[in-house]
Structures are given as structure tokens and as C-alpha cells.
Coordinates of C-alpha atoms and ligand atoms in Angstrom, one line a residue:
X1272 CA -40.3 16.7 29.2
X1273 CA -37.1 15.2 28.1
X1274 CA -35.1 13.6 30.8
X1275 CA -31.8 12.1 29.7
X1276 CA -31.8 9.9 32.7
X1277 CA -34.2 7.7 31.0
X1278 CA -31.4 6.6 28.4
X1279 CA -29.5 5.8 31.4
X1280 CA -31.5 3.7 33.7
X1281 CA -29.9 0.0 33.2
X1282 CA -27.2 -1.4 31.6
X1283 CA -29.3 -2.9 28.6
X1284 CA -30.4 0.7 27.5
X1285 CA -27.3 2.3 28.7
X1286 CA -25.4 -0.1 25.9
X1287 CA -28.8 0.6 23.8
X1288 CA -27.8 4.4 23.2
X1289 CA -24.0 3.7 23.5
X1290 CA -22.8 6.0 20.5
X1291 CA -19.2 4.5 20.6
X1292 CA -17.6 1.1 20.8
X1293 CA -13.9 -0.2 20.7
X1294 CA -13.0 -2.6 18.3
X1295 CA -9.7 -4.5 18.8
X1296 CA -9.4 -4.8 14.8
X1297 CA -9.2 -0.8 15.2
X1298 CA -5.8 -0.8 17.7
X1299 CA -2.3 -1.1 16.7
X1300 CA 0.1 -2.3 19.2
X1301 CA 3.3 -0.3 19.0
X1302 CA 6.4 -2.9 20.0
X1303 CA 10.3 -2.6 20.9
X1304 CA 12.6 -5.3 19.2
X1305 CA 16.7 -5.3 20.0
X1306 CA 19.5 -7.0 18.2
X1307 CA 20.0 -9.1 21.8
X1308 CA 19.5 -12.6 22.9
X1309 CA 17.2 -11.7 25.5
X1310 CA 14.0 -9.2 26.2
X1311 CA 14.9 -6.4 28.7
X1312 CA 12.2 -4.7 30.3
X1313 CA 11.5 -1.1 29.4
X1314 CA 11.6 0.7 33.2
X1315 CA 9.7 3.9 32.3
X1316 CA 7.2 1.9 30.1
X1317 CA 5.6 -1.0 32.7
X1318 CA 4.8 -4.3 30.9
X1319 CA 6.8 -3.7 27.7
X1320 CA 10.3 -4.6 26.7
X1321 CA 12.7 -4.6 23.9
X1322 CA 12.3 -7.8 22.8
X1323 CA 14.6 -10.2 21.3
X1324 CA 13.8 -11.9 17.7
X1325 CA 12.2 -15.1 19.1
X1326 CA 10.2 -13.4 22.0
X1327 CA 9.0 -11.0 19.1
X1328 CA 7.7 -13.8 17.5
X1329 CA 5.8 -15.0 20.7
X1330 CA 4.9 -11.7 21.3
X1331 CA 3.1 -11.9 17.9
X1332 CA 1.6 -15.1 18.4
X1333 CA -0.1 -13.8 21.5
X1334 CA -0.9 -10.4 19.9
X1335 CA -3.1 -12.1 17.2
X1336 CA -4.7 -15.0 19.8
X1337 CA -6.0 -11.9 21.5
X1338 CA -7.5 -10.1 18.4
X1339 CA -5.1 -7.3 17.6
X1340 CA -3.9 -8.2 14.1
X1341 CA -1.2 -5.0 13.6
X1342 CA 1.6 -3.9 15.1
X1343 CA 4.1 -1.1 15.0
X1344 CA 7.9 -1.8 15.4
X1345 CA 10.4 0.5 16.5
X1346 CA 13.9 -1.1 16.4
X1347 CA 16.8 0.0 18.9
X1348 CA 19.6 0.3 17.3
X1349 CA 22.8 -0.8 18.7
X1350 CA 25.3 2.6 19.5
X1351 CA 27.9 1.7 17.5
X1352 CA 25.3 1.2 14.2
X1353 CA 24.2 4.7 14.7
X1354 CA 25.9 7.8 12.7
X1355 CA 25.3 10.9 11.4
X1356 CA 24.4 10.0 8.0
X1357 CA 22.0 7.4 9.3
X1358 CA 23.1 4.9 6.9
X1359 CA 21.7 2.1 8.7
X1360 CA 18.7 2.8 8.2
X1361 CA 19.1 2.1 4.5
X1362 CA 20.7 -1.3 5.2
X1363 CA 18.6 -4.1 3.9
X1364 CA 19.5 -6.5 6.4
X1365 CA 19.0 -4.1 9.2
X1366 CA 17.1 -4.8 12.3
X1367 CA 13.6 -3.8 11.0
X1368 CA 14.0 -5.2 7.8
X1369 CA 15.4 -8.6 9.5
X1370 CA 12.7 -8.9 11.6
X1371 CA 10.0 -8.0 9.5
X1372 CA 10.8 -10.6 6.9
X1373 CA 10.7 -13.2 9.8
X1374 CA 7.0 -11.9 11.1
X1375 CA 6.1 -12.0 7.5
X1376 CA 7.3 -15.5 6.3
X1377 CA 5.3 -16.9 9.9
X1378 CA 2.0 -14.8 9.6
X1379 CA 1.5 -13.4 6.4
X1380 CA -1.4 -11.2 6.0
X1381 CA -2.7 -12.1 9.2
X1382 CA -0.8 -9.6 10.9
X1383 CA 0.0 -5.8 9.6
X1384 CA 3.4 -4.2 9.9
X1385 CA 3.9 -0.5 10.5
X1386 CA 7.2 0.4 9.9
X1387 CA 8.4 4.0 11.4
X1388 CA 10.3 6.6 8.7
X1389 CA 12.4 8.6 10.5
X1390 CA 16.4 8.8 11.2
X1391 CA 16.2 8.9 15.1
X1392 CA 17.0 5.1 15.9
X1393 CA 20.0 5.3 13.4
X1394 CA 21.1 8.5 14.2
X1395 CA 24.1 9.4 16.5
X1396 CA 22.7 13.1 17.0
X1397 CA 19.5 11.6 18.0
X1398 CA 17.1 13.7 15.2
X1399 CA 14.4 12.6 13.1
X1400 CA 16.3 14.4 10.2
X1401 CA 20.0 14.6 9.4
X1402 CA 22.2 17.6 11.2
X1403 CA 24.5 19.7 9.5
X1404 CA 25.7 22.4 12.2
X1405 CA 22.8 22.0 14.0
X1406 CA 20.8 22.4 11.5
X1407 CA 18.2 19.8 10.5
X1408 CA 18.3 19.3 7.0
X1409 CA 14.9 18.7 5.0
X1410 CA 15.3 18.1 1.6
X1411 CA 18.4 15.8 1.9
X1412 CA 16.6 14.1 4.9
X1413 CA 13.4 13.4 2.5
X1414 CA 15.2 11.9 -0.1
X1415 CA 16.6 9.3 2.5
X1416 CA 13.3 8.8 3.9
X1417 CA 12.0 7.7 0.7
X1418 CA 14.5 5.2 -0.1
X1419 CA 14.2 3.9 3.4
X1420 CA 10.7 3.5 2.8
X1421 CA 11.1 1.2 0.1
X1422 CA 13.5 -0.7 1.6
X1423 CA 11.2 -1.9 4.7
X1424 CA 8.2 -2.1 1.8
X1425 CA 10.5 -5.0 0.0
X1426 CA 11.2 -6.7 3.4
X1427 CA 7.3 -6.9 3.7
X1428 CA 6.1 -3.6 5.8
X1429 CA 2.4 -3.0 4.8
X1430 CA 2.1 0.5 6.2
X1431 CA 5.0 2.9 6.2
X1432 CA 4.7 5.5 8.5
X1433 CA 6.7 9.0 8.3
X1434 CA 7.1 10.3 12.2
X1435 CA 9.8 12.6 10.9
X1436 CA 7.6 15.9 10.1
X1437 CA 10.1 16.8 7.2
X1438 CA 8.2 19.1 4.6
X1439 CA 7.5 17.3 1.6
X1440 CA 8.0 13.5 2.8
X1441 CA 4.6 12.2 2.0
X1442 CA 5.2 13.3 -1.7
X1443 CA 8.3 11.7 -2.0
X1444 CA 7.7 8.4 -0.2
X1445 CA 4.7 8.1 -2.1
X1446 CA 6.4 8.7 -5.7
X1447 CA 9.3 6.3 -4.6
X1448 CA 6.9 3.5 -3.5
X1449 CA 5.1 3.6 -6.7
X1450 CA 7.9 3.9 -9.2
X1451 CA 9.5 0.7 -7.1
X1452 CA 6.2 -1.5 -7.5
X1453 CA 4.7 -0.9 -4.2
X1454 CA 1.6 1.1 -5.4
X1455 CA -0.3 -1.3 -2.8
X1456 CA 1.6 -0.1 0.3
X1457 CA -0.1 2.2 2.7
X1458 CA 1.3 5.4 4.1
X1459 CA 0.1 6.6 7.8
X1460 CA 1.6 9.6 8.2
X1461 CA 2.5 11.6 11.1
X1462 CA 0.3 14.5 10.0
X1463 CA 0.0 16.6 12.9
X1464 CA 3.1 15.5 15.4
X1465 CA 3.3 17.7 18.2
X1466 CA 6.6 18.6 20.1
X1467 CA 5.4 17.1 23.1
X1468 CA 7.2 16.1 26.4
X1469 CA 4.8 13.1 26.2
X1470 CA 7.9 11.2 24.4
X1471 CA 10.0 10.2 27.3
X1472 CA 9.5 6.7 27.7
X1473 CA 9.8 6.1 24.1
X1474 CA 13.1 7.6 23.8
X1475 CA 14.2 5.9 26.9
X1476 CA 13.4 2.5 25.2
X1477 CA 15.0 3.6 22.0
X1478 CA 17.7 5.3 23.5
X1479 CA 17.0 8.1 20.9
X1480 CA 16.8 11.2 23.1
X1481 CA 18.3 14.8 20.8
X1482 CA 22.0 14.8 22.0
X1483 CA 21.3 18.2 21.6
X1484 CA 18.7 21.0 21.0
X1485 CA 15.2 20.0 21.0
X1486 CA 12.7 18.9 17.7
X1487 CA 10.5 22.0 17.7
X1488 CA 12.1 23.2 14.4
X1489 CA 9.8 20.2 12.7
X1490 CA 7.7 18.9 15.5
X1491 CA 4.7 21.3 15.7
X1492 CA 4.0 24.0 18.4
X1493 CA 1.8 22.5 20.9
X1494 CA -0.3 25.9 21.3
X1495 CA -1.1 25.8 17.2
X1496 CA -4.4 24.1 16.6
X1497 CA -4.9 25.8 12.9
X1498 CA -1.7 24.9 11.9
X1499 CA -2.5 21.5 11.5
X1500 CA -4.8 22.0 8.9
X1501 CA -2.2 23.3 7.2
X1502 CA -0.3 19.8 8.0
X1503 CA -3.7 18.2 6.9
X1504 CA -4.1 19.6 3.5
X1505 CA -0.3 18.6 2.6
X1506 CA -0.8 15.3 3.4
X1507 CA -3.9 14.5 1.6
X1508 CA -2.8 16.3 -1.2
X1509 CA 0.6 14.5 -1.4
X1510 CA -1.2 11.2 -1.4
X1511 CA -1.1 9.9 2.7
X1512 CA -3.5 7.0 2.9
X1513 CA -3.9 7.7 6.8
X1514 CA -3.5 11.0 8.7
X1515 CA -2.3 10.5 12.2
X1516 CA -2.3 13.1 15.2
X1517 CA 0.2 12.7 18.0
X1518 CA -0.5 12.7 20.7
X1519 CA -3.8 11.8 21.5
X1520 CA -5.4 12.6 24.6
X1521 CA -4.4 15.8 24.7
X1522 CA -5.3 16.9 21.5
X1523 CA -8.8 15.5 20.7
X1524 CA -9.6 18.9 19.3
X1525 CA -6.9 18.2 16.8
X1526 CA -8.7 14.7 16.1
X1527 CA -12.0 16.3 16.1
X1528 CA -10.8 18.6 13.2
X1529 CA -9.2 16.2 11.1
X1530 CA -12.5 14.2 11.8
X1531 CA -14.9 17.2 10.4
X1532 CA -12.5 18.4 7.4
X1533 CA -11.2 15.2 5.9
X1534 CA -12.6 12.0 4.9
X1535 CA -9.5 9.7 5.3
X1536 CA -9.1 7.5 8.0
X1537 CA -7.8 9.1 11.2
X1538 CA -5.3 7.4 13.6
X1539 CA -4.1 8.9 16.8
X1540 CA -1.2 7.6 19.3
X1541 CA -1.6 7.3 22.6
X1542 CA 1.9 7.5 23.0
X1543 CA 4.6 6.3 25.6
X1544 CA 4.1 9.0 28.4
X1545 CA 0.3 8.6 28.2
X1546 CA 0.3 5.6 28.7
X1547 CA 2.9 5.7 31.9
X1548 CA 0.9 8.0 33.2
X1549 CA -2.4 6.2 33.6
X1550 CA 0.4 3.3 34.7
X1551 CA 2.1 5.3 37.2
X1552 CA -1.3 7.1 38.6
X1553 CA -3.3 3.2 39.2
X1554 CA 0.1 2.2 40.9
X1555 CA -0.7 5.1 43.3
X1556 CA -4.4 4.3 43.4
X1557 CA -5.4 6.8 42.1
X1558 CA -7.9 5.1 39.9
X1559 CA -8.1 1.7 38.3
X1560 CA -6.0 1.3 35.7
X1561 CA -8.1 -0.8 33.3
X1562 CA -11.2 1.7 33.1
X1563 CA -9.1 4.6 32.9
X1564 CA -6.9 2.9 29.9
X1565 CA -10.7 2.3 28.5
X1566 CA -12.0 5.7 29.2
X1567 CA -8.8 7.4 27.4
X1568 CA -8.9 5.4 24.3
X1569 CA -13.0 5.7 24.4
X1570 CA -12.6 9.1 24.5
X1571 CA -10.1 9.0 21.8
X1572 CA -12.6 7.5 19.6
X1573 CA -15.2 9.5 20.5
X1574 CA -13.4 12.4 19.2
X1575 CA -13.1 11.0 15.5
X1576 CA -9.9 8.7 15.8
X1577 CA -10.8 5.3 13.4
X1578 CA -7.3 4.1 14.5
X1579 CA -5.7 4.3 17.6
X1580 CA -2.0 3.4 18.6
X1581 CA -1.9 2.6 22.3
X1582 CA 0.3 0.8 24.5
X1583 CA -2.2 -1.0 26.4
X1584 CA -3.5 -2.9 23.4
X1585 CA -3.3 -6.2 25.2
X1586 CA -4.6 -5.0 28.1
X1587 CA -7.5 -3.9 26.1
X1588 CA -7.9 -7.0 24.5
X1589 CA -7.9 -9.0 27.7
X1590 CA -11.0 -6.6 29.0
X1591 CA -12.9 -7.2 26.0
X1592 CA -12.4 -10.7 25.6
X1593 CA -13.7 -11.1 29.1
Ligands
PBG894 C1 10.3 9.3 16.4 C2 9.1 8.7 17.2 C3 9.1 8.9 18.4 C4 7.5 8.5 18.8 C5 7.4 7.6 17.7 N1 8.3 8.1 16.5 C6 9.6 9.9 19.1 C7 9.9 11.2 19.2 O1 9.3 11.8 18.2 O2 11.0 11.8 19.7 C8 7.1 8.7 20.1 C9 6.3 7.6 20.7 C10 6.0 7.5 22.0 O3 6.4 8.4 23.0 O4 5.2 6.6 22.6 N2 10.2 9.6 15.0

């Protein structure tokens, strides 16, 4: 008789039969930067700060020393630089481009940079697209995003990551990159990005919450699974190199669907609210933070993700390195 407990008798056997491993090389660490002389704590995201430029460089060194070699940079833009036309996004010397040049000069190809392509950090309306009479303009936004991607690519961003959910943006970004000499730059598309409640700490970090309305006219309905396959087909045909599911932990059915129907690398974003929940629950002694974090990430990987973005990447590195 097959007795599955035979697989679990001792640690060596358990390890022998372990199907999924977390590797540091598959993790991406999201980082926040601002244009101030000192770093400032992000209260909802314990352990994370809006970093000043010098601290950002040190943080990159720290990440590399622990084995994390890809970061996703999110710039916190000063309020006076936000506008309804979001033109700061196209400023070649904006904070994102500036810190990217600095990081690339210091670390070259040892550290890969992911650049977020969406207008919300630059928008006085707090939306990912241009807003007119309460509507989010699709095609006008896409034109801007394509330019934004080229500007970030020029500054040295390695992986362009459209997180805006406008229709047609991957194609427009791919075309713009290719015609401007950037055919080697990767696109990691936020393919199935849901209108989730779990983005709160991120929006507080960037002060980027929508000023009116919500993001439901562009981010996906949380109740929908089949519709994600439409987004997937489009992003594959438009030229995405990596397709992402976001959030991660509550959306493992989507991760698994993507794995089963697509050969591209799949990324999953364990978002700010997922990470904050782990922190708060651990502080309330509901569980041990490290083991819960590890479980959450292993399960995302088991569902089929190759790449995981997590605010806990450095903490996982400490666990795997000891
Ligand atoms: C914005 C963007 C968001 C996140 C990544 N890019 C927030 C949003 O869509 O409102 C969320 C990430 C997180 O919560 O960790 N384009």
C-alpha cells in the first residue's frame, strides 16, 4: 500500500521530495525613492522607507550582497510636480531617470532595474491614465506611456513594466522601444492586474490614491477568471516578455491558468497589502513572520510563478542565506 507518510519521515527525505524551491535569483525587490535629503519610514509598510538617493545606492548594495539582483523602483513625486497632463513622466531628468542613471553607473548589469510605466505617480488626479471629464482616456494615455518607456529605457531601465491596464499599451511600448534602438529591453506586463483593496500601503507611500472615483474602469474585476485569458492572449500577441498576475496570494488560480496556457515567464506581485498583513499578523503573535512569509512565497511559486515581486525579498534572503 502506498503510505505517503514515508515521504515525510525525516528532513532529508522531505527535502528529497520537495517539488518547489525558492531561489533568490527569481525575486524582485520593490523600492521607493523620493527627492529629499533623508529617508522617511513608510508607516504602513514596516521595514520600508522612501529612500533618499544616497540611501538608495546603499540599499542596492545591501540587496546585492544578500543575493537580490533585480529591483523595481517606484518614485515618489513631489506634489508640485504632479499635474493633470502628467508631463513630469516625460522629463528626461525626472527622479526615476536620475536615480536609474546613478544606479546603472554604479552597478552596471549586476543589478537589473524594473521601471513602472503608468501615470499615477505623476498625476494630480491619482489615476494611471489621463483623466478628462471623469473618464480615463485610453489611447492618449498609451501614446504617453510609449514615450515614457523610451525615456526610461534611455536612462538605463532594463525591464519596462506597464502597470496601467490601458488597452494596447504593450504593442505601443514594444513598437516605440524597437524603433528607438531598444529592442533588447524587456517588457514585463501587468497582464492581469485586479482592482484590489490590497494596494493601500503602496498608495500611501507614493501619495498616489485616486482623487476621485476608483480604478475599476481599467483594472480587472476581482470576480473574473476567464477574462484574464483575454488579457493574456493580448499581451502575448502584443509582445510582452513576462506576464504578471497581481495581487499574488489571493489570485493563485490565475497564476496557475497562466502557467498552463502560456510559455512565457510568469511573474506574480505580492503587493503591499499582502506584505503588510503578514507583518501585522506576526506582530499580533498570530504566526511567525519568517515562516508565514516563506509559505506565502513558496505557494505562489508552486502555483506556477517563475518570478515573484515581494517587499519581503531581503527578509527571505536572510532566511535562505543562513
Ligand atoms: C500603479 C501601481 C500600483 C501598484 C504598483 N503599480 C497601485 C495601483 O494600481 O493603484 C501596487 C503595488 C503594491 O500595492 O504593492 N500603477
